[in-house]
Amino acid sequence: MSWQNAALTWALRRWIKPNSLRDQDIATSRALTGRVPFRAKLAPGWQINAAHGAALNGEWVEPAAQGHAARERCILYLHGGAYIAMSAQTHRAITSRLAGCSDARLFALDYRLAPEYPFPAALEDALAAYRALIAAGTPASRIAVAGDSAGGGLALALLVALRDAGETLPAAAVLFSPWTDLAATGDSIIANDAADALFFGAWIARTARHYLGDTPATDPLASPVYADLTGLPPLLVQVSDSEVLLDDSRRVVENARQAGVEATLQIWPGLPHDWQMFAPILPEARVALHDAGAFIRGRLI
């Protein structure tokens, strides 16, 4: 464990994790998580451009030069935030680096948030964004889907929904600490309750209610750990061994492999949930994003 991770973990446990014991209202949660903690780390010649279209609402991370080869490949990125908070802007520490490491332009979607827009609003927005990328001329073979935490679960649900609709699937997906079981049934919810630097396990099921509304927590498009994953593209899943959501990753990868899907699981020791968010200060985050970028580059033709 790096000294940076030791210091970060101490700070998160002291100042952030106690919030998961409190029943905060949505406005407070959004205020606490809505700040942009780190600047984007753009590759030379790259820029961030806002997008406000009906289907593509968010921001692009892309080369300024129209003829740049990276413009021929695309990542659809779905941010975390428990479906209730955060945005494309709050995740620039991930998206700016992932785009550069992947040598692909990246669209970070601002999907509708719960509880104002419960399930399936976020999934509908992700589907619309993917279809808009296809309609704009990017072939599915040159698109990867990625997401962290709730966005990682949403990315997996997007793949399942596309397959069920008979649509062409993207070439690959990368999931960072994905939240795939809103019923919170994994053993790690209890086993890692003390070890997790960000959450107590009880926070998971309680927070899920905002997104689920009247939808059962085991609905496979809300909790894709319960989905049939047959026919999905290659997956890369990164998770920490100390997370309460560890089993959300392990079970998805096991299910994917049993369904014949190529699935790579990287379990990193002693890191906080969604540690890729801390890339500006955490060397392990930069290495993880480099690995994710290499995975994407190898699959976008």
Short mmCIF file of C-alpha atoms in Angstrom, two decimals:
data_model
loop_
_atom_site.label_atom_id
_atom_site.label_comp_id
_atom_site.label_asym_id
_atom_site.label_seq_id
_atom_site.Cartn_x
_atom_site.Cartn_y
_atom_site.Cartn_z
CA MET A 1 0.00 0.00 0.00
CA SER A 2 1.37 3.41 -0.97
CA TRP A 3 1.66 6.13 1.66
CA GLN A 4 -0.79 8.17 -0.40
CA ASN A 5 -3.38 5.40 -0.11
CA ALA A 6 -2.76 5.04 3.62
CA ALA A 7 -3.32 8.77 4.13
CA LEU A 8 -6.38 8.84 1.86
CA THR A 9 -7.96 5.83 3.55
CA TRP A 10 -7.45 7.39 6.99
CA ALA A 11 -9.06 10.65 5.85
CA LEU A 12 -12.04 8.94 4.21
CA ARG A 13 -12.74 6.79 7.26
CA ARG A 14 -12.55 9.80 9.54
CA TRP A 15 -14.44 12.40 7.52
CA ILE A 16 -16.58 10.64 4.88
CA LYS A 17 -17.58 7.17 6.06
CA PRO A 18 -19.53 8.42 9.13
CA ASN A 19 -21.95 10.15 6.72
CA SER A 20 -23.16 6.74 5.57
CA LEU A 21 -24.63 6.17 9.04
CA ARG A 22 -26.74 9.31 8.75
CA ASP A 23 -30.04 9.41 6.91
CA GLN A 24 -29.17 12.50 4.85
CA ASP A 25 -31.65 14.11 2.50
CA ILE A 26 -30.92 14.16 -1.21
CA ALA A 27 -30.05 17.85 -1.30
CA THR A 28 -27.39 17.37 1.38
CA SER A 29 -25.94 14.34 -0.38
CA ARG A 30 -25.72 16.25 -3.64
CA ALA A 31 -24.10 19.24 -1.96
CA LEU A 32 -21.44 17.03 -0.38
CA THR A 33 -20.63 15.16 -3.59
CA GLY A 34 -21.30 17.82 -6.21
CA ARG A 35 -18.00 19.64 -6.00
CA VAL A 36 -15.35 18.91 -8.61
CA PRO A 37 -12.48 17.73 -6.38
CA PHE A 38 -9.76 17.50 -9.02
CA ARG A 39 -8.99 19.10 -12.33
CA ALA A 40 -9.09 17.11 -15.53
CA LYS A 41 -5.79 15.68 -16.74
CA LEU A 42 -6.06 16.14 -20.47
CA ALA A 43 -3.64 14.68 -22.97
CA PRO A 44 -1.84 17.35 -25.06
CA GLY A 45 -4.20 18.65 -27.72
CA TRP A 46 -7.33 17.30 -26.02
CA GLN A 47 -10.25 19.33 -24.68
CA ILE A 48 -13.59 19.06 -22.88
CA ASN A 49 -16.69 20.17 -24.75
CA ALA A 50 -20.16 20.42 -23.23
CA ALA A 51 -23.05 18.71 -25.01
CA HIS A 52 -26.71 19.51 -24.49
CA GLY A 53 -28.51 17.33 -27.00
CA ALA A 54 -31.71 15.43 -26.38
CA ALA A 55 -29.86 12.10 -26.16
CA LEU A 56 -26.26 13.21 -25.68
CA ASN A 57 -26.43 15.44 -22.62
CA GLY A 58 -23.11 15.66 -20.83
CA GLU A 59 -19.60 16.37 -22.05
CA TRP A 60 -17.04 15.14 -24.52
CA VAL A 61 -13.37 14.53 -23.75
CA GLU A 62 -11.78 14.55 -27.19
CA PRO A 63 -8.89 15.72 -29.37
CA ALA A 64 -9.23 19.24 -30.69
CA ALA A 65 -7.98 18.15 -34.12
CA GLN A 66 -10.84 16.85 -36.26
CA GLY A 67 -8.57 14.40 -38.06
CA HIS A 68 -7.17 12.79 -34.91
CA ALA A 69 -7.35 8.99 -35.00
CA ALA A 70 -8.89 8.86 -31.51
CA ARG A 71 -12.07 10.43 -32.94
CA GLU A 72 -12.73 7.15 -34.74
CA ARG A 73 -13.17 5.33 -31.40
CA CYS A 74 -15.49 6.19 -28.54
CA ILE A 75 -16.13 5.41 -24.87
CA LEU A 76 -19.59 5.95 -23.40
CA TYR A 77 -18.96 6.73 -19.73
CA LEU A 78 -21.59 6.45 -16.98
CA HIS A 79 -20.70 8.17 -13.72
CA GLY A 80 -21.26 6.89 -10.20
CA GLY A 81 -23.10 8.57 -7.35
CA ALA A 82 -25.65 5.96 -6.17
CA TYR A 83 -28.04 7.10 -8.94
CA ILE A 84 -28.88 10.16 -6.83
CA ALA A 85 -25.89 12.48 -7.19
CA MET A 86 -22.73 13.52 -9.05
CA SER A 87 -22.26 14.23 -12.75
CA ALA A 88 -19.99 14.11 -15.74
CA GLN A 89 -18.09 17.07 -14.30
CA THR A 90 -17.39 15.46 -10.92
CA HIS A 91 -15.78 12.50 -12.69
CA ARG A 92 -13.26 14.33 -14.84
CA ALA A 93 -10.37 12.85 -12.86
CA ILE A 94 -11.42 9.49 -14.34
CA THR A 95 -12.81 10.45 -17.72
CA SER A 96 -9.96 12.72 -18.81
CA ARG A 97 -7.36 10.07 -18.04
CA LEU A 98 -9.33 7.11 -19.35
CA ALA A 99 -9.84 8.85 -22.69
CA GLY A 100 -6.13 9.56 -23.04
CA CYS A 101 -5.06 6.08 -21.92
CA SER A 102 -7.55 4.49 -24.33
CA ASP A 103 -6.72 6.80 -27.24
CA ALA A 104 -10.46 7.21 -27.76
CA ARG A 105 -12.81 10.16 -27.45
CA LEU A 106 -15.12 9.80 -24.48
CA PHE A 107 -18.68 10.93 -23.89
CA ALA A 108 -19.66 11.26 -20.21
CA LEU A 109 -23.44 11.14 -19.90
CA ASP A 110 -25.45 13.23 -17.45
CA TYR A 111 -28.32 10.79 -17.02
CA ARG A 112 -31.40 11.69 -15.00
CA LEU A 113 -31.07 11.18 -11.26
CA ALA A 114 -33.34 9.61 -8.64
CA PRO A 115 -35.53 10.06 -6.72
CA GLU A 116 -37.00 12.60 -9.13
CA TYR A 117 -36.39 10.11 -11.94
CA PRO A 118 -36.33 6.55 -10.56
CA PHE A 119 -35.60 3.34 -12.46
CA PRO A 120 -35.64 2.93 -15.43
CA ALA A 121 -34.87 6.59 -16.26
CA ALA A 122 -31.07 6.24 -16.03
CA LEU A 123 -31.14 3.12 -18.18
CA GLU A 124 -33.38 4.79 -20.75
CA ASP A 125 -30.92 7.69 -20.96
CA ALA A 126 -27.96 5.32 -21.37
CA LEU A 127 -29.77 3.47 -24.15
CA ALA A 128 -30.61 6.73 -25.91
CA ALA A 129 -27.01 7.91 -25.69
CA TYR A 130 -25.63 4.66 -27.09
CA ARG A 131 -28.11 4.72 -29.95
CA ALA A 132 -27.21 8.35 -30.66
CA LEU A 133 -23.54 7.43 -30.96
CA ILE A 134 -24.43 4.68 -33.42
CA ALA A 135 -26.70 7.02 -35.38
CA ALA A 136 -23.91 9.60 -35.56
CA GLY A 137 -21.76 7.09 -37.43
CA THR A 138 -19.59 5.38 -34.81
CA PRO A 139 -19.85 1.61 -35.36
CA ALA A 140 -20.45 -0.59 -32.33
CA SER A 141 -17.09 -2.28 -32.91
CA ARG A 142 -15.44 1.04 -32.07
CA ILE A 143 -17.45 1.78 -28.92
CA ALA A 144 -16.65 0.72 -25.35
CA VAL A 145 -18.89 1.30 -22.36
CA ALA A 146 -17.44 2.16 -18.96
CA GLY A 147 -18.68 3.28 -15.58
CA ASP A 148 -17.93 3.40 -11.88
CA SER A 149 -20.00 2.34 -8.87
CA ALA A 150 -23.67 2.92 -9.81
CA GLY A 151 -22.47 3.83 -13.29
CA GLY A 152 -20.69 0.48 -13.49
CA GLY A 153 -23.91 -1.33 -12.69
CA LEU A 154 -25.71 0.87 -15.19
CA ALA A 155 -23.14 0.05 -17.87
CA LEU A 156 -23.72 -3.67 -17.33
CA ALA A 157 -27.50 -3.19 -17.38
CA LEU A 158 -27.11 -1.27 -20.64
CA LEU A 159 -25.37 -4.26 -22.23
CA VAL A 160 -28.13 -6.61 -21.09
CA ALA A 161 -30.85 -4.28 -22.36
CA LEU A 162 -29.15 -3.90 -25.75
CA ARG A 163 -28.77 -7.66 -26.11
CA ASP A 164 -32.40 -8.25 -25.16
CA ALA A 165 -33.47 -5.67 -27.75
CA GLY A 166 -31.48 -7.46 -30.44
CA GLU A 167 -29.15 -4.50 -31.00
CA THR A 168 -25.47 -4.63 -31.84
CA LEU A 169 -23.38 -4.59 -28.68
CA PRO A 170 -20.31 -2.46 -28.04
CA ALA A 171 -16.89 -4.04 -28.28
CA ALA A 172 -16.07 -4.08 -24.56
CA ALA A 173 -16.99 -2.77 -21.13
CA VAL A 174 -14.94 -1.58 -18.15
CA LEU A 175 -16.52 -1.54 -14.70
CA PHE A 176 -14.90 0.22 -11.75
CA SER A 177 -16.23 -1.03 -8.37
CA PRO A 178 -19.64 -1.65 -9.96
CA TRP A 179 -22.82 -1.63 -7.88
CA THR A 180 -24.67 -4.57 -9.37
CA ASP A 181 -26.81 -5.85 -6.48
CA LEU A 182 -29.22 -3.24 -5.12
CA ALA A 183 -30.66 -5.92 -2.83
CA ALA A 184 -27.30 -5.89 -0.99
CA THR A 185 -27.07 -9.66 -0.54
CA GLY A 186 -23.32 -10.14 -1.03
CA ASP A 187 -21.33 -11.55 1.88
CA SER A 188 -18.91 -8.62 1.63
CA ILE A 189 -21.68 -6.22 2.72
CA ILE A 190 -21.11 -7.60 6.22
CA ALA A 191 -17.58 -8.97 5.97
CA ASN A 192 -16.08 -5.67 4.79
CA ASP A 193 -18.27 -3.38 6.89
CA ALA A 194 -15.34 -2.25 9.02
CA ALA A 195 -12.70 -2.40 6.29
CA ASP A 196 -14.46 -0.25 3.67
CA ALA A 197 -13.11 3.30 3.76
CA LEU A 198 -16.24 4.97 2.35
CA PHE A 199 -19.41 3.11 3.36
CA PHE A 200 -20.96 1.00 6.04
CA GLY A 201 -22.79 -1.94 4.52
CA ALA A 202 -26.19 -0.84 5.80
CA TRP A 203 -25.99 2.26 3.58
CA ILE A 204 -26.26 0.22 0.39
CA ALA A 205 -29.80 -1.17 0.58
CA ARG A 206 -31.09 2.01 2.22
CA THR A 207 -29.80 4.21 -0.57
CA ALA A 208 -31.00 1.84 -3.30
CA ARG A 209 -34.62 2.65 -2.45
CA HIS A 210 -34.28 6.10 -4.04
CA TYR A 211 -33.51 4.59 -7.44
CA LEU A 212 -35.69 1.51 -7.22
CA GLY A 213 -38.98 3.13 -6.27
CA ASP A 214 -41.51 0.30 -6.64
CA THR A 215 -39.14 -1.88 -8.68
CA PRO A 216 -37.96 -5.10 -6.98
CA ALA A 217 -34.30 -4.91 -5.99
CA THR A 218 -33.66 -8.14 -7.88
CA ASP A 219 -34.89 -6.81 -11.23
CA PRO A 220 -32.02 -7.77 -13.58
CA LEU A 221 -32.00 -4.36 -15.29
CA ALA A 222 -31.67 -2.58 -11.95
CA SER A 223 -29.38 -5.20 -10.37
CA PRO A 224 -27.58 -6.93 -13.24
CA VAL A 225 -25.95 -9.47 -10.94
CA TYR A 226 -29.29 -11.27 -11.39
CA ALA A 227 -29.23 -11.03 -15.19
CA ASP A 228 -28.37 -13.68 -17.74
CA LEU A 229 -25.07 -12.36 -19.15
CA THR A 230 -24.92 -14.64 -22.18
CA GLY A 231 -23.59 -12.95 -25.32
CA LEU A 232 -22.06 -9.90 -23.69
CA PRO A 233 -18.75 -8.43 -24.91
CA PRO A 234 -15.47 -8.78 -22.97
CA LEU A 235 -15.55 -7.25 -19.49
CA LEU A 236 -12.83 -5.79 -17.29
CA VAL A 237 -13.84 -5.37 -13.65
CA GLN A 238 -11.67 -3.59 -11.09
CA VAL A 239 -12.56 -3.72 -7.39
CA SER A 240 -10.82 -3.46 -4.02
CA ASP A 241 -10.67 -6.37 -1.59
CA SER A 242 -11.80 -4.07 1.23
CA GLU A 243 -15.06 -2.83 -0.34
CA VAL A 244 -18.53 -3.73 0.89
CA LEU A 245 -19.36 -4.07 -2.82
CA LEU A 246 -16.59 -6.61 -3.47
CA ASP A 247 -19.07 -9.44 -4.04
CA ASP A 248 -21.00 -7.30 -6.54
CA SER A 249 -17.94 -7.68 -8.76
CA ARG A 250 -16.96 -11.23 -7.94
CA ARG A 251 -20.44 -12.60 -8.56
CA VAL A 252 -20.85 -10.74 -11.86
CA VAL A 253 -17.53 -12.05 -13.16
CA GLU A 254 -18.39 -15.58 -12.06
CA ASN A 255 -21.79 -15.34 -13.77
CA ALA A 256 -20.22 -13.92 -16.92
CA ARG A 257 -17.66 -16.69 -17.15
CA GLN A 258 -20.32 -19.34 -16.62
CA ALA A 259 -22.23 -17.75 -19.52
CA GLY A 260 -19.16 -17.98 -21.76
CA VAL A 261 -18.26 -14.29 -21.56
CA GLU A 262 -14.63 -13.20 -21.44
CA ALA A 263 -14.38 -11.50 -18.04
CA THR A 264 -11.23 -10.22 -16.33
CA LEU A 265 -11.39 -9.50 -12.60
CA GLN A 266 -8.72 -7.35 -10.95
CA ILE A 267 -8.95 -7.32 -7.14
CA TRP A 268 -6.70 -4.62 -5.72
CA PRO A 269 -5.60 -4.73 -2.07
CA GLY A 270 -6.59 -2.16 0.54
CA LEU A 271 -7.96 0.58 -1.69
CA PRO A 272 -11.14 2.64 -1.19
CA HIS A 273 -14.25 2.12 -3.28
CA ASP A 274 -13.95 3.82 -6.66
CA TRP A 275 -10.30 4.68 -6.04
CA GLN A 276 -9.84 5.66 -9.70
CA MET A 277 -11.55 8.94 -8.73
CA PHE A 278 -8.40 9.87 -6.82
CA ALA A 279 -5.99 9.56 -9.75
CA PRO A 280 -4.45 13.03 -9.19
CA ILE A 281 -3.11 11.93 -5.79
CA LEU A 282 -3.13 8.14 -5.86
CA PRO A 283 -0.57 6.16 -7.91
CA GLU A 284 -2.70 3.00 -7.75
CA ALA A 285 -5.53 4.89 -9.46
CA ARG A 286 -3.28 5.95 -12.33
CA VAL A 287 -2.07 2.38 -12.81
CA ALA A 288 -5.67 1.10 -12.77
CA LEU A 289 -6.74 3.61 -15.42
CA HIS A 290 -3.70 2.72 -17.53
CA ASP A 291 -4.72 -0.96 -17.36
CA ALA A 292 -8.30 -0.06 -18.30
CA GLY A 293 -7.08 2.03 -21.22
CA ALA A 294 -4.92 -0.82 -22.50
CA PHE A 295 -7.91 -3.18 -22.27
CA ILE A 296 -10.06 -0.79 -24.31
CA ARG A 297 -7.35 -0.09 -26.90
CA GLY A 298 -6.98 -3.81 -27.50
CA ARG A 299 -10.66 -4.24 -28.32
CA LEU A 300 -11.65 -1.19 -30.34
CA ILE A 301 -10.78 -1.87 -33.97
#
